Each structure stands twice: as C-alpha cells, then as structure tokens.
Coordinates of C-alpha atoms and ligand atoms in Angstrom, one line a residue:
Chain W
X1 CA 152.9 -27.9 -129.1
X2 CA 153.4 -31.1 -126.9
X3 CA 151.4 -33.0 -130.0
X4 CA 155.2 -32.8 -131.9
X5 CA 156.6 -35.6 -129.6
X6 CA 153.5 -37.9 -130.6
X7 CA 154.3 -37.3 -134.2
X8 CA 157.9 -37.6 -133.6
X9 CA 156.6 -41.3 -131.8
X10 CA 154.8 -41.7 -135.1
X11 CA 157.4 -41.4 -137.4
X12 CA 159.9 -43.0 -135.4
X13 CA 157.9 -45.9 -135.4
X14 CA 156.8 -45.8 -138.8
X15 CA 160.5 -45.9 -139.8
X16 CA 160.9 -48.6 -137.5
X17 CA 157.6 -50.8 -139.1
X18 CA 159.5 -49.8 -142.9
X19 CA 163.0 -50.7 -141.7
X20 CA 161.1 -54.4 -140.7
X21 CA 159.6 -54.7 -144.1
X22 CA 162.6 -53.5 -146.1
X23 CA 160.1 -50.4 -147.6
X24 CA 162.1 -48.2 -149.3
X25 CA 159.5 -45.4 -149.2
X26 CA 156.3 -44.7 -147.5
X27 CA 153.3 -43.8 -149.2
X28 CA 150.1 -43.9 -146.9
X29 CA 150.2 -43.5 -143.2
X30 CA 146.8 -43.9 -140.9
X31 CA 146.8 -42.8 -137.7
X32 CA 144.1 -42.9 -135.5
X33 CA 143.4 -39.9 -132.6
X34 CA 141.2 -40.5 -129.5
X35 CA 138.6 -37.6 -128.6
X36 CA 139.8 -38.2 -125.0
X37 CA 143.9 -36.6 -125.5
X38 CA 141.6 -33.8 -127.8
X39 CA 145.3 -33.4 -129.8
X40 CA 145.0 -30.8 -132.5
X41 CA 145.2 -32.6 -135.7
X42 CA 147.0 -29.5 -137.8
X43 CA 149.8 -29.7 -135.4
X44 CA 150.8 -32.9 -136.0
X45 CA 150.4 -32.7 -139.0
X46 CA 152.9 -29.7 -138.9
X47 CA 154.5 -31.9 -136.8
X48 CA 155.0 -34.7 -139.7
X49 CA 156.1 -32.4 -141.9
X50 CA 159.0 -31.0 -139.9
X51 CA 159.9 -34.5 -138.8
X52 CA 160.0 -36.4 -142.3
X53 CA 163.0 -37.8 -143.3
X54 CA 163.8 -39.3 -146.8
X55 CA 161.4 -42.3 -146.7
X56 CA 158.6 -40.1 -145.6
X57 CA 159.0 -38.1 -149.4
X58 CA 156.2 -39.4 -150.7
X59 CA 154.0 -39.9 -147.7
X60 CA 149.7 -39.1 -147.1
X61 CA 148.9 -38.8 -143.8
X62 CA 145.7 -39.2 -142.4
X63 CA 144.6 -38.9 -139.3
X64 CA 141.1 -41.0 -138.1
X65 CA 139.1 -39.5 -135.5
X66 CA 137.5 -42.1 -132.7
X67 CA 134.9 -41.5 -130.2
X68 CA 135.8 -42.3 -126.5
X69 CA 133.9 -45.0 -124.6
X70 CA 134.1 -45.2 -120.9
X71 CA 132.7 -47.8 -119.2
X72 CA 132.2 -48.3 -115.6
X73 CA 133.8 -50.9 -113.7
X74 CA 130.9 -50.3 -110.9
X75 CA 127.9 -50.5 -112.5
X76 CA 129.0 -51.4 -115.7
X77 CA 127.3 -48.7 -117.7
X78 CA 128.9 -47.2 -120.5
X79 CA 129.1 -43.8 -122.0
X80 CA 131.2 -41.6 -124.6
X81 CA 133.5 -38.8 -123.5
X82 CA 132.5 -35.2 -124.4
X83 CA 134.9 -32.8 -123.5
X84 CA 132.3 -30.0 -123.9
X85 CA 131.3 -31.0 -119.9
X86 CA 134.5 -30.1 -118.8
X87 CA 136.3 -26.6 -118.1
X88 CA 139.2 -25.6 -119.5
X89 CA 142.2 -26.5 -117.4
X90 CA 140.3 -30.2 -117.1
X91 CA 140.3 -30.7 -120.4
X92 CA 144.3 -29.3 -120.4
X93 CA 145.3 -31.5 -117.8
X94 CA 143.5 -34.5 -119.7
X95 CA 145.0 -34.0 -123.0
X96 CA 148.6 -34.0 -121.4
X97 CA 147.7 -37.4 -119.4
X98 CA 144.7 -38.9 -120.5
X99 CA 144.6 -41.0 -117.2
X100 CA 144.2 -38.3 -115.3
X101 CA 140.7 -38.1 -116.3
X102 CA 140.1 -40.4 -113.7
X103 CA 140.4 -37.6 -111.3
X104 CA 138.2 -35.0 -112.9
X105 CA 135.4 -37.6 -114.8
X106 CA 132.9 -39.9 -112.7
X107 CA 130.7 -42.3 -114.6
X108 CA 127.1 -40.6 -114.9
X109 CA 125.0 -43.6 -113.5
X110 CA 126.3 -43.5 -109.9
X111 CA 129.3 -41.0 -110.1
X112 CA 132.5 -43.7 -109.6
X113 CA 135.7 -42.7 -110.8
X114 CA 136.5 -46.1 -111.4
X115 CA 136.2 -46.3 -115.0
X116 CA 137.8 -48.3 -117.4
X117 CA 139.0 -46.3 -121.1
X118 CA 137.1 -49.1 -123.4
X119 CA 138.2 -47.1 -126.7
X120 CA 139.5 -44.0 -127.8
X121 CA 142.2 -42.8 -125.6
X122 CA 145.4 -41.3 -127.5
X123 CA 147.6 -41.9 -130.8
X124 CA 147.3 -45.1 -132.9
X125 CA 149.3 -45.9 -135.6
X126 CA 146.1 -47.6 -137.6
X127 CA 148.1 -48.5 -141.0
X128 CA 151.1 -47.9 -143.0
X129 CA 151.7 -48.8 -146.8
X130 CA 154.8 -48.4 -148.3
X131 CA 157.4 -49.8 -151.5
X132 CA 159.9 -51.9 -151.3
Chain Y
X1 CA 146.8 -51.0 -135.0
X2 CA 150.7 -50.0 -133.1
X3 CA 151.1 -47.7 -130.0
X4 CA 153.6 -45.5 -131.4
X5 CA 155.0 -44.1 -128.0
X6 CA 157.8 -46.7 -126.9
X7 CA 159.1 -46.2 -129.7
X8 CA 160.8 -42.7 -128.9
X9 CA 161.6 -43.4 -125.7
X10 CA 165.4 -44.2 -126.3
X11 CA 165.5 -40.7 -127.7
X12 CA 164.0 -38.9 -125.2
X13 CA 166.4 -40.6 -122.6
X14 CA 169.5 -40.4 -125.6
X15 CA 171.2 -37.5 -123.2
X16 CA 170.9 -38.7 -120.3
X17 CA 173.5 -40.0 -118.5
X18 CA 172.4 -42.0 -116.0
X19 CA 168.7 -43.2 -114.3
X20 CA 168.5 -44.3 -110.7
X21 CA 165.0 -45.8 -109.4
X22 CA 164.6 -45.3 -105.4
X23 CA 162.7 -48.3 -105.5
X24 CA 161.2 -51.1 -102.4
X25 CA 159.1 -53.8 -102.5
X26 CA 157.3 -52.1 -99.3
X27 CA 155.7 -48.9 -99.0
X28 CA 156.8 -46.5 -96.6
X29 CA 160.3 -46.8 -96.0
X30 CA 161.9 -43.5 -97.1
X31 CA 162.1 -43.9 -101.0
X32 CA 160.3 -40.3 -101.4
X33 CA 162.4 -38.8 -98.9
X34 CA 165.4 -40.5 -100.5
X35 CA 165.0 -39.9 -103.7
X36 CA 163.9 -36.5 -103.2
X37 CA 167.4 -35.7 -101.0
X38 CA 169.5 -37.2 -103.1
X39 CA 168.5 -35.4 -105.9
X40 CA 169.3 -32.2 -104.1
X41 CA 172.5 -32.9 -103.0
X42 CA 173.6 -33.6 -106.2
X43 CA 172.1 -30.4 -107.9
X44 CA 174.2 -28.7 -104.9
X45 CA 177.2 -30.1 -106.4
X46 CA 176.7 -28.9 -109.6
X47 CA 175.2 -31.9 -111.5
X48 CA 172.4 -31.3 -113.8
X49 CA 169.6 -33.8 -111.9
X50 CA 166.1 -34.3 -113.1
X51 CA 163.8 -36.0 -110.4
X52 CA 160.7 -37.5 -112.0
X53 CA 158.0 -39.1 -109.1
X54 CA 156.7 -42.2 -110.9
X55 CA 154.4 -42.6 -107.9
X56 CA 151.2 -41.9 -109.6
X57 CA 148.6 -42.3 -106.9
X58 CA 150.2 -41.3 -104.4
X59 CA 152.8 -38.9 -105.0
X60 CA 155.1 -37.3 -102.3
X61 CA 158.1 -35.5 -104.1
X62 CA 156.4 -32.4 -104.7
X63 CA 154.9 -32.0 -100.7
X64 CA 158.6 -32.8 -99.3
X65 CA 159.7 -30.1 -101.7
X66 CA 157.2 -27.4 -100.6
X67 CA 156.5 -27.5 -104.7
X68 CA 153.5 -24.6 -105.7
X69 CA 151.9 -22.7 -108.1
X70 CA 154.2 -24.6 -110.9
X71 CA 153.6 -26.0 -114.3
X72 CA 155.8 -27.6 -117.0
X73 CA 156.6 -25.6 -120.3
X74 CA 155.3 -26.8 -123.4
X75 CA 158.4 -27.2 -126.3
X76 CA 157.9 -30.1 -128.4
X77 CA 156.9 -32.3 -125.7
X78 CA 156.8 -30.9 -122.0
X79 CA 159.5 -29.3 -120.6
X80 CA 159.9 -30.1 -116.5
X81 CA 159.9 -26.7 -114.9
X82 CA 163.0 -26.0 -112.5
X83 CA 162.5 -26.7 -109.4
X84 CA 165.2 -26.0 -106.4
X85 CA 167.7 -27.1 -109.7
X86 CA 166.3 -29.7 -110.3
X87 CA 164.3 -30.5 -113.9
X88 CA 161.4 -32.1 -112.1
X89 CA 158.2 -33.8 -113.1
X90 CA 155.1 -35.4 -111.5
X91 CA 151.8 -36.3 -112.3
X92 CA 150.6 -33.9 -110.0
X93 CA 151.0 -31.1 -112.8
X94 CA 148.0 -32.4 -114.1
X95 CA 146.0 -34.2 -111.4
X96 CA 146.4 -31.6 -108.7
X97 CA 145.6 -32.7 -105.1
X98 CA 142.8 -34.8 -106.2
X99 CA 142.4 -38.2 -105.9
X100 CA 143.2 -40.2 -109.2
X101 CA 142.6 -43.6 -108.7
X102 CA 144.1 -46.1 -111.8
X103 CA 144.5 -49.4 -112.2
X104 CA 147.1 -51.2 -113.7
X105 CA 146.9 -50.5 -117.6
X106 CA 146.1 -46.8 -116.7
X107 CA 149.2 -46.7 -114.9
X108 CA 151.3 -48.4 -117.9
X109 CA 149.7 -45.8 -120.1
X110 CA 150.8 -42.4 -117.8
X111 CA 154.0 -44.0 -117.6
X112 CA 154.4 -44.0 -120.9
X113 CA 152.5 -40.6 -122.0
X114 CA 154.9 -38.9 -119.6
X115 CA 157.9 -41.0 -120.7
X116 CA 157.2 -40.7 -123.9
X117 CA 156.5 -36.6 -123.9
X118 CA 158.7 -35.4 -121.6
X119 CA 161.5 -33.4 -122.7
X120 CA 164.7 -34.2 -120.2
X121 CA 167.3 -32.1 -122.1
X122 CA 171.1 -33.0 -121.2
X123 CA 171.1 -34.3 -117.5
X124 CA 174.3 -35.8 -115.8
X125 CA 171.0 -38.3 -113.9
X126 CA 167.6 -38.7 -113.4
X127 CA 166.3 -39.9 -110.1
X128 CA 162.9 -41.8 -110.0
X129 CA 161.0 -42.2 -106.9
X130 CA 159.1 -45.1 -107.4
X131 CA 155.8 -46.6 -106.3
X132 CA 156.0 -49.2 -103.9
X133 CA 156.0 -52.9 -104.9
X134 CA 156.8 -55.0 -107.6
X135 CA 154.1 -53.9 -110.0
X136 CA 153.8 -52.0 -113.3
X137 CA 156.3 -49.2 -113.0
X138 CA 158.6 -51.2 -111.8
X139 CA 158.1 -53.8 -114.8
X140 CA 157.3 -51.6 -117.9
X141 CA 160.5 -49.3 -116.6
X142 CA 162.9 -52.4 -116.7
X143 CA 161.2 -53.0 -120.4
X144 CA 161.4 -49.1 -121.8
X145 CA 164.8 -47.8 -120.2
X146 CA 167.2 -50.2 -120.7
X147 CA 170.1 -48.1 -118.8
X148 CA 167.9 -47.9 -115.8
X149 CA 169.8 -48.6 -112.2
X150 CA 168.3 -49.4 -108.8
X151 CA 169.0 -48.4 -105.3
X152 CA 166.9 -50.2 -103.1
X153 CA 165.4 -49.0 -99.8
X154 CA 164.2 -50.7 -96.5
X155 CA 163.8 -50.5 -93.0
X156 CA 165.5 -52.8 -90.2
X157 CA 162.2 -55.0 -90.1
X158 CA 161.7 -58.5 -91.6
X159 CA 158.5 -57.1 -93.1
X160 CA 160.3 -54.7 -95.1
X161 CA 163.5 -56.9 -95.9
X162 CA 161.3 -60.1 -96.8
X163 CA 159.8 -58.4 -99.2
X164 CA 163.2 -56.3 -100.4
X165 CA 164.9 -59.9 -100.8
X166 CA 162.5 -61.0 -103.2
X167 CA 163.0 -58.1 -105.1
X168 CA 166.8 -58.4 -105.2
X169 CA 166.5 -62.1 -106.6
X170 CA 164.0 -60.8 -109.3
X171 CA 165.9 -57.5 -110.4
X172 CA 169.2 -60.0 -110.8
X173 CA 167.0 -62.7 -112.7
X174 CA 165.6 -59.8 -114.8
X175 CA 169.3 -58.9 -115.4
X176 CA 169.3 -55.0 -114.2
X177 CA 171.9 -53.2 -112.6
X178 CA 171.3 -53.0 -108.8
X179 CA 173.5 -50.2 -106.7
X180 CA 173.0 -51.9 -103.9
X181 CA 170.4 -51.5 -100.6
X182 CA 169.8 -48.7 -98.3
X183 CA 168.6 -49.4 -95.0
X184 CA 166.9 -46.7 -93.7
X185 CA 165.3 -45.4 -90.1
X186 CA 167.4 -47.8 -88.4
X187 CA 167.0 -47.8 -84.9
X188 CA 169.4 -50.8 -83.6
X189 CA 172.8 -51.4 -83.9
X190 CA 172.4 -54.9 -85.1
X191 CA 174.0 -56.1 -88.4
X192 CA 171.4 -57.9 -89.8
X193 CA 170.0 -56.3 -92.8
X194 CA 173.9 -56.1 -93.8
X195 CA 174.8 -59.5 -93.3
X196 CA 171.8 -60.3 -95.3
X197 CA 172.4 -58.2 -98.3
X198 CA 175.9 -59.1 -98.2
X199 CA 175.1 -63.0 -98.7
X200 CA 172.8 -62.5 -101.3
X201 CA 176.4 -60.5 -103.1
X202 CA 174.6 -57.5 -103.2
X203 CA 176.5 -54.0 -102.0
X204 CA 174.8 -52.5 -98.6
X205 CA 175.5 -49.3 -99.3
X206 CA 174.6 -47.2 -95.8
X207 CA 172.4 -47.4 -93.2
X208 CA 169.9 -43.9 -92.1
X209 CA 169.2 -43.5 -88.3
X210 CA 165.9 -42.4 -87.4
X211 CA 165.7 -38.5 -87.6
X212 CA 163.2 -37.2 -85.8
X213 CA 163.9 -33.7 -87.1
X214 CA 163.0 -34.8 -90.2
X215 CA 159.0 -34.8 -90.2
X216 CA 159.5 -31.1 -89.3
X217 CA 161.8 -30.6 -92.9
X218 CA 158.5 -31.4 -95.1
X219 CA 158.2 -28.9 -97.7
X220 CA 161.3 -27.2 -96.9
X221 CA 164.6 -27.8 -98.7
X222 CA 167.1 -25.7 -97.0
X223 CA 165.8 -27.3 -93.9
X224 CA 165.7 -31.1 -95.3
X225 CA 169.3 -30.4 -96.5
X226 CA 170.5 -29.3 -92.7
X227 CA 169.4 -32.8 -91.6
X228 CA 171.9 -35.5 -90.6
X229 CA 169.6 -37.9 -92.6
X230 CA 170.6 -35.4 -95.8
X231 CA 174.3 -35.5 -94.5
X232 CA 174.3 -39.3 -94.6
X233 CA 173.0 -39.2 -97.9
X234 CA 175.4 -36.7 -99.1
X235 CA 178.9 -38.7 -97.5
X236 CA 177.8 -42.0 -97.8
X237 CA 175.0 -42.8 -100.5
X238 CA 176.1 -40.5 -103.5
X239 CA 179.6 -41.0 -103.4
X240 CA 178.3 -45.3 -103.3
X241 CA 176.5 -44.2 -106.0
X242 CA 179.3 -43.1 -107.9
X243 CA 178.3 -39.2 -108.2
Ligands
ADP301 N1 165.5 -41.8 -91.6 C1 164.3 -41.4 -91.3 N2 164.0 -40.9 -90.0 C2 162.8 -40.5 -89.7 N3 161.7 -40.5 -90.5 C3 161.9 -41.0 -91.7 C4 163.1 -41.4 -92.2 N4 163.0 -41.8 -93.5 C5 161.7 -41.6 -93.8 N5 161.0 -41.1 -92.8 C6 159.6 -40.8 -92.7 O1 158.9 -42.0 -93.1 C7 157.7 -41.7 -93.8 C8 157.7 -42.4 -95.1 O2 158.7 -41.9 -96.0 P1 158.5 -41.8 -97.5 O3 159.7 -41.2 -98.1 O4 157.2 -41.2 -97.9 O5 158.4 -43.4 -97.8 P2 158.0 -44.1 -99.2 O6 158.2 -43.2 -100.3 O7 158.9 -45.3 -99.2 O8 156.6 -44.5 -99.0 C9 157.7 -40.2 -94.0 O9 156.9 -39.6 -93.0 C10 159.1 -39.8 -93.8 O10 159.2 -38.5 -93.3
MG302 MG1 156.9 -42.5 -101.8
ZN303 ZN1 128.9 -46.4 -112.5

C-alpha cells in the first residue's frame, strides 16, 4: 500500500498544475509508471479514488507503462530492466527505493554497478487536461 | 512530463515540529554519533523524535544503535518502525549491508522517494544525520523542507573548521536557520574554534572531549547513553537547542 503516497503526490500536484491554470475541473490525467518501482497500477488507482477531491469529479486516469533502460557508465552498454532476474525481497527493496538497485543489479557486459537509470524509473505525471 | 513527489512533501512534514540536520562540511567528525545521541536523549525525556540517516552510502545510525532484524510498516506510505523510541528510518531497510554506490541524481531521487513516502506521524523533531559535505542532501533539503535547522559539527582542526566556515557563510547566504556549531573530540583547551565561530556571529554551542569509552558503546544504547560524551550532549547541546 506504500503506492497511496505516490497518488497522493499525484493529485497534489495535479491540483497544484489546475490551481496555475485556473482549471476549474479536471478531465484527463496521464501518468506514466516505470517497470523499475514495479508499483501496482490497481492500487493507485484505488489510491486516486480515495484521494479525489472536488476538481477530480470528473477525472480519467490513465496510467502509461515504460520500459527501464540502464546504461552503463563503464562500458557504456545499455540494457532494459526485467525484474523477472531478481528474487523476491530484491525486487521489494527496489520498488520502495528504486536507487537501490544499484546494490542488487550489475550491468551484464562486465558486471559494474555503476549504472546510470537512462528511462523508466518511478511516477510521472505525463499530461493533465482540464476546464476552466 | 512533472515529478509529482515534491509536491507532498510539506504534508508529509505538516506535523512535525521541528527538523534538525547534524550536518559538516568534513566527514568524520561525530555527526552520526551526534545525531544518533541526541536523538535518544530526547526520546528519554519524553519527546516524540524521529531520526532519519540521510547518509545514503554510508550509513552509520543504525550500527551505533545495534539496529537488526527490522523493517518499516507499510500504511499509506512507509511507516518508520520504532526503534529504542525513536521513529527511525534509513536506507539500509532496503539496501542491507551492501554496497550501493549512487551518484548525484540517484542520490536527489532516494532523498526524495523516502521524503516523499515516509510517513512521520506527529513528532515534537526529527533529527537528520547527514552526509558529509556540501553536496546534494544538503542542497535539495534546504530546497524541499523549508523549516529545516542546522547544527553543525567539527573537530579542533583547521581541516575540519576551514571547511565548516565555508559552510556557515553559505547556509547564512542561503538564508537557513543555523543552531549554531559543535565542536567535537576536542583535545586542547585552546579557544580557537570558539573565537572563530563567535566572529563570524554564529552561537558555539559546546565543545565534546575525546571519549575513549566511546568506540566500545557502538551498537549499544544504554551503554552510549552512560557516556560523558552523551551527558554533554544531554546538559549542554539539547537544552542550546532549545529541547
Ligand atoms: N567525542 C568523541 N570521542 C571519541 N570518539 C569520537 C567522538 N565523536 C566521534 N567519535 C568517533 O569518531 C568516528 C567518526 O564518528 P561519526 O559519528 O561516524 O562521524 P561522521 O558521521 O561525521 O562521519 C567514530 O568512530 C566515532 O566513534
Ligand atoms: Mg556519519
Ligand atoms: Zn558495463
């Protein structure tokens, strides 16, 4: 359940993008999730609906899926995150602190842990659209 | 595209009353062991104290603590499990004893994954033990928790005070509330450091002898309490600190 305070980020800064803008209401909402944090996308979206307030009456969310690109900054190769390689409590201790994959992941080439996270790390608010 | 997670961070810190950084431009002057007792003493008078180690690659809080076989809760964000009173959270949770190395922007992002996460609750302060240096924490802290206070910490030596100076001059341009400076494993009687600190109108708020019971205390907190460096803390550096 930690994924409610990253939709309680998203709607706080939604209302904080509509507040900006003067939007009255807010009818689409995009937000993008990184395979990396692996966050469960039916509890933020539970999470959303607990959280919405008047301007989120009329809201869709959706929630984007992106692929996770590491690249090394040793050799410079680059490859995609797959959290099927990793056991259980890695992959825990990952989505709680996706940096910490740099303690568990090395790159595949010539095993550094000294990777960079290109694309694809946590929660990104991609769009919203709203009324004013 | 927006990162939506500084955004909550003034909630997550809404009851909390106060946040102290044990912070030094140098490495290895006592801010673990500082932060860590001070924290403590203050549980032991009743205050509700979180103590959060923001030193992400090479954290100490939870070794001076004796802290095992632990794990934060997970309630709408991550609750810090009690430890010895204290709400208390570290990256070590997650990273165990092995080595994470992170650069700069992976640092800025676990700073604010766990800022932005973490569920304090209602705490009278929250202690941060800080990495050394003048680098990311210390920067991206100053920008996220506007109600942030520092204590600073160094030793008797130029090296350490040089460096602590600069810091001083940059905290006051950056317009953030400094306590004042600690100076810690003092071994001469000489005034220096004082007179120093003093000139530049900041508050020298006690010097720390040397303890050499104190290496023995490591993972212990009864014993670290029975120290005279914890007894310092507790009659001269809390009361400074207004607690
Ligand atoms: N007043 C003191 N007397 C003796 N040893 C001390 C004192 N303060 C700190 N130390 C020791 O100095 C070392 C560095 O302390 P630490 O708290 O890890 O520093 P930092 O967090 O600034 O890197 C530790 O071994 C600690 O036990
Ligand atoms: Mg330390
Ligand atoms: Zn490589």
């Amino acid at each position: 359940m930690h994924e409610w305070a990253l939709a309680e980020a998203v709607i706080v800064a939604a209302s904080k993008i509509a507040a900006k803008e003067n939007l009255k209401e807010i009818t689409e909402v995009i937000i993008k999730v990184g395979e990396l944090q692996q966050v469960e996308e039916e509890i933020i979206l539970f999470g959303f609906k607990q959280l919405k307030t008047d301007l989120f009456k009329a809201t869709k969310f959706h929630i984007l899926k992106a692929k996770t690109k590491l690249k090394c900054h040793n050799c410079a190769t680059t490859w995609d995150f797959k959290k099927e390689n990793l056991d259980e409590t890695t992959a825990e201790s990952i989505h709680f602190v996706p940096e910490v994959a740099h303690a568990y992941v090395k790159c595949p080439k010539c095993g550094s842990p000294d990777f960079e996270i290109v694309e694809g790390r946590g929660i990104w608010l991609e769009k919203i659209k709203g009324v004013k | 595209m927006i990162d939506p997670r500084s955004s909550v961070i003034v909630k997550r810190f809404k009851n909390i009353k106060r946040v102290v950084a044990v912070s030094s431009g140098k490495g290895g002057v006592g801010k673990s062991m500082i932060a860590t007792t001070i924290a403590l003493k203050m549980a032991k008078k009743g205050l509700k104290v979180g103590l959060f180690d923001l030193d992400f690659t090479s954290p100490s809080t939870h070794l001076i603590m004796g802290v095992k076989n632990i794990q934060p809760e997970e309630e709408k964000g991550i609750v810090p499990p009690c430890v010895n009173e204290l709400a208390y959270m570290s990256l070590v949770f997650y990273s165990g004893e092995l080595a994470t190395p992170l650069r700069g922007v992976d640092i800025s992002n676990a700073l604010l994954e766990l800022l932005s996460v973490t569920q304090w609750g209602d705490l009278d302060i929250l202690i941060l033990d800080m990495p050394p240096g003048l680098g990311d924490v210390m920067l991206d802290l100053i920008k996220l928790v506007k109600k942030i206070e520092f204590v600073i910490v160094t030793t008797s030596s130029q090296l350490a005070f040089q460096t602590v100076k600069k810091q001083l001059k940059l905290l006051r341009e950056l317009k953030v509330k400094t306590i004042g400076v600690v100076e810690n494993m003092k071994i001469s009687r000489i005034q220096l450091i004082q007179n120093e600190t003093e000139k530049l109108g900041f508050v020298y708020l006690t010097n720390i002898p040397y303890d050499k019971t104190l290496e023995d205390s490591i993972g212990d907190c009864e014993k670290l309490l029975a120290t005279n460096f914890a007894k310092i803390i507790d009659e001269n550096l809390i009361k400074k600190m207004g607690m």
